Short mmCIF file of C-alpha atoms and ligand atoms in Angstrom, two decimals:
data_model
loop_
_atom_site.label_atom_id
_atom_site.label_comp_id
_atom_site.label_asym_id
_atom_site.label_seq_id
_atom_site.Cartn_x
_atom_site.Cartn_y
_atom_site.Cartn_z
CA MET A 1 0.05 0.24 -0.16
CA LEU A 2 2.88 2.67 0.26
CA GLY A 3 4.26 1.62 -2.57
CA ALA A 4 7.26 0.35 -1.57
CA PRO A 5 9.40 -2.30 -2.71
CA HIS A 6 8.73 -6.55 -2.12
CA ASP A 7 10.96 -7.37 1.04
CA GLN A 8 11.59 -11.24 2.54
CA TRP A 9 8.09 -10.32 4.74
CA ASP A 10 5.74 -10.07 1.16
CA THR A 11 7.49 -12.71 0.78
CA LEU A 12 6.76 -15.04 3.92
CA ALA A 13 3.23 -13.53 3.59
CA ASP A 14 3.06 -15.27 0.05
CA THR A 15 3.94 -18.22 0.68
CA LEU A 16 0.86 -18.09 3.26
CA HIS A 17 -1.55 -16.51 1.14
CA SER A 18 -3.71 -19.06 -0.55
CA MET A 19 -6.28 -17.71 -2.68
CA PRO A 20 -5.68 -16.69 -5.96
CA VAL A 21 -5.68 -12.29 -6.23
CA SER A 22 -2.14 -12.34 -4.75
CA LEU A 23 -0.58 -10.53 -2.57
CA ASP A 24 1.04 -7.67 -4.14
CA GLU A 25 -2.66 -7.64 -6.53
CA LEU A 26 -4.76 -8.34 -3.57
CA HIS A 27 -3.21 -3.91 -2.78
CA ASP A 28 -2.02 -2.86 -6.17
CA PRO A 29 -2.63 1.30 -5.11
CA LYS A 30 -4.10 1.34 -8.59
CA ARG A 31 -7.12 -1.26 -7.79
CA VAL A 32 -7.51 0.09 -4.18
CA TRP A 33 -7.89 3.30 -5.99
CA SER A 34 -10.22 2.02 -8.72
CA LEU A 35 -12.66 0.71 -5.64
CA GLY A 36 -13.34 5.17 -5.82
CA SER A 37 -13.93 5.39 -9.67
CA ASP A 38 -16.75 7.15 -10.23
CA ASN A 39 -15.87 5.13 -13.87
CA PRO A 40 -18.76 2.76 -14.08
CA ALA A 41 -17.12 -0.19 -15.76
CA GLU A 42 -14.31 -0.23 -13.32
CA LEU A 43 -16.61 -0.39 -10.12
CA ALA A 44 -17.90 -3.36 -11.93
CA ALA A 45 -14.80 -4.94 -12.99
CA GLU A 46 -14.10 -4.59 -9.69
CA ILE A 47 -16.80 -6.08 -8.25
CA SER A 48 -17.08 -9.06 -10.05
CA ARG A 49 -13.93 -9.85 -9.35
CA LEU A 50 -13.70 -9.38 -5.42
CA ARG A 51 -16.98 -11.78 -5.50
CA ALA A 52 -15.20 -14.76 -7.85
CA GLU A 53 -12.76 -13.92 -4.88
CA LEU A 54 -15.36 -14.10 -1.90
CA GLY A 55 -16.90 -17.15 -4.11
CA ALA A 56 -12.90 -18.93 -3.45
CA TYR A 57 -12.81 -18.16 0.17
CA ARG A 58 -15.92 -19.67 0.57
CA GLU A 59 -15.06 -22.90 -1.19
CA ALA A 60 -12.29 -22.35 0.78
CA LEU A 61 -13.98 -23.13 4.17
CA SER A 62 -16.55 -25.13 2.64
CA ARG A 63 -14.04 -27.17 2.63
CA PRO A 64 -14.12 -30.52 5.62
CA PHE A 65 -10.90 -29.80 7.67
CA PRO A 66 -9.62 -33.15 10.17
CA VAL A 67 -10.15 -33.44 13.10
CA ALA A 68 -5.99 -32.61 13.84
CA MET A 69 -3.64 -33.67 16.86
CA LEU A 70 -1.00 -30.86 17.91
CA HIS A 71 1.96 -31.49 17.66
CA TRP A 72 4.61 -29.42 19.25
CA PRO A 73 8.47 -29.49 17.01
CA ALA A 74 11.34 -30.62 20.31
CA ASP A 75 13.13 -26.71 20.44
CA GLU A 76 9.26 -25.49 20.72
CA LEU A 77 7.76 -27.20 23.20
CA ALA A 78 10.87 -26.70 25.41
CA GLU A 79 9.93 -23.23 24.59
CA LEU A 80 6.44 -23.43 25.38
CA VAL A 81 7.14 -25.33 29.01
CA ALA A 82 9.94 -22.98 29.83
CA ALA A 83 7.49 -19.79 29.68
CA TYR A 84 5.19 -21.92 30.95
CA PRO A 85 5.97 -24.40 33.47
CA GLU A 86 2.44 -24.78 34.30
CA LEU A 87 2.28 -26.52 31.17
CA SER A 88 4.94 -29.78 31.96
CA ALA A 89 2.26 -31.57 33.95
CA GLU A 90 0.35 -31.70 29.74
CA TYR A 91 4.29 -32.32 28.23
CA PRO A 92 6.68 -34.46 30.44
CA SER A 93 9.08 -34.74 28.06
CA HIS A 94 9.03 -34.57 24.00
CA GLU A 95 9.21 -38.68 23.37
CA GLU A 96 6.14 -39.31 25.52
CA HIS A 97 3.98 -35.70 24.09
CA LEU A 98 4.91 -37.35 20.02
CA ALA A 99 4.13 -41.24 21.68
CA THR A 100 0.12 -38.97 22.92
CA ILE A 101 -0.41 -37.96 19.65
CA GLU A 102 0.69 -42.21 18.08
CA THR A 103 -1.54 -43.15 20.22
CA ALA A 104 -4.96 -41.26 20.42
CA LEU A 105 -4.40 -40.91 16.60
CA ARG A 106 -4.87 -44.75 16.65
CA GLU A 107 -7.71 -45.01 18.86
CA LEU A 108 -9.23 -42.53 16.90
CA ALA A 109 -8.50 -44.38 13.31
CA SER A 110 -9.99 -47.59 15.25
CA SER A 111 -12.73 -45.96 16.92
CA GLY A 112 -14.27 -44.85 12.68
CA THR A 113 -12.86 -40.98 12.72
CA PRO A 114 -12.27 -40.81 8.99
CA ASN A 115 -10.20 -37.59 7.85
CA LEU A 116 -7.42 -37.37 10.31
CA GLY A 117 -4.61 -35.12 10.93
CA VAL A 118 -1.13 -33.59 12.80
CA VAL A 119 -0.88 -29.70 13.08
CA THR A 120 2.29 -28.41 13.83
CA GLY A 121 2.46 -25.09 17.38
CA THR A 122 4.82 -23.05 17.14
CA VAL A 123 4.96 -20.32 20.32
CA PRO A 124 4.92 -17.00 18.87
CA SER A 125 0.86 -18.09 17.47
CA TYR A 126 0.06 -20.03 20.28
CA GLU A 127 0.51 -16.97 22.87
CA ALA A 128 -1.50 -14.69 19.95
CA PHE A 129 -4.78 -17.95 19.40
CA ALA A 130 -4.72 -17.25 23.34
CA ALA A 131 -4.18 -13.76 23.45
CA SER A 132 -6.75 -13.85 21.00
CA GLU A 133 -9.90 -15.73 23.52
CA GLY A 134 -8.47 -13.44 25.73
CA THR A 135 -7.04 -16.04 27.83
CA SER A 136 -3.41 -17.61 29.44
CA PRO A 137 -1.83 -19.87 27.35
CA THR A 138 -1.00 -22.64 30.17
CA ASP A 139 -4.68 -22.81 30.12
CA THR A 140 -4.84 -26.53 28.77
CA THR A 141 -8.43 -26.12 27.29
CA LEU A 142 -7.18 -23.88 24.68
CA LEU A 143 -3.93 -26.46 22.66
CA PRO A 144 -6.97 -28.74 21.37
CA GLN A 145 -9.42 -25.44 20.31
CA TYR A 146 -6.11 -24.48 19.20
CA ALA A 147 -5.23 -27.30 16.97
CA THR A 148 -8.61 -27.14 15.59
CA VAL A 149 -8.31 -23.39 14.71
CA LEU A 150 -4.71 -24.87 12.46
CA ALA A 151 -6.47 -27.59 10.68
CA ALA A 152 -9.26 -24.88 10.28
CA ARG A 153 -6.62 -23.09 8.61
CA GLY A 154 -5.84 -25.92 6.09
CA ARG A 155 -2.31 -26.80 8.26
CA ALA A 156 -3.11 -30.61 8.62
CA VAL A 157 -1.08 -32.76 7.77
CA PRO A 158 -3.09 -36.20 6.97
CA TRP A 159 -2.72 -39.26 8.93
CA PRO A 160 -1.66 -41.59 8.50
CA PRO A 161 1.44 -40.97 5.82
CA GLU A 162 2.58 -44.00 3.26
CA ARG A 163 5.15 -46.10 5.31
CA GLY A 164 7.84 -45.22 3.14
CA ASP A 165 7.09 -41.97 3.49
CA ALA A 166 8.96 -39.63 6.10
CA CYS A 167 7.15 -39.53 9.41
CA TRP A 168 4.65 -36.38 10.90
CA CYS A 169 6.82 -36.83 13.86
CA GLY A 170 9.79 -34.37 11.20
CA SER A 171 12.30 -37.52 12.84
CA GLY A 172 13.38 -37.13 8.71
CA GLN A 173 12.32 -40.68 9.21
CA SER A 174 10.04 -43.39 7.46
CA TYR A 175 6.63 -43.46 9.08
CA GLY A 176 7.61 -47.60 9.11
CA GLU A 177 10.69 -46.88 10.39
CA CYS A 178 9.18 -44.27 13.40
CA HIS A 179 5.98 -43.56 14.95
CA GLY A 180 4.73 -46.26 12.48
CA LEU A 181 6.18 -48.50 13.96
CA ALA A 182 3.81 -50.78 15.95
CA ALA A 183 0.91 -49.74 13.52
ZN1 ZN B 1 8.34 -39.99 14.08
#
């Protein structure tokens, strides 16, 4: 909007943006200006573009999102528990955390729950989520809600991976040699 050159933040924003119209185009001052145009043809064109965008959002929102378990990578979990020691009861160790996720997913699968997934949390985004809910990150009832929000935003990785594919835990090993071992 300021007419500044495309920088690293824009590049990052582009990787997170999934809508058909690019952010640069969406924030193009010329385009925004055309919304204030008194030329009916320009306005009509702009309205039909906005309608198309809205359609894309509606479609994204109407897609069923997976039932997802929240996964914290080792460094994020260490940071989380250091910042909020109250959560150490929930997460005694990283290894146990990973084992709990796999067990919970297998239980859900065996009880017939379709469309399972794993979402990966980060401390800053979790803190932002807690703030948006007007509560403290130490509130453990927030954890599954945070997972649901990440899943709704399309961040879930489908579970289970194929045996030969990388494990969801990020170990770099195949699922069959890692958390899929006893599957
Ligand atoms: Zn694993």
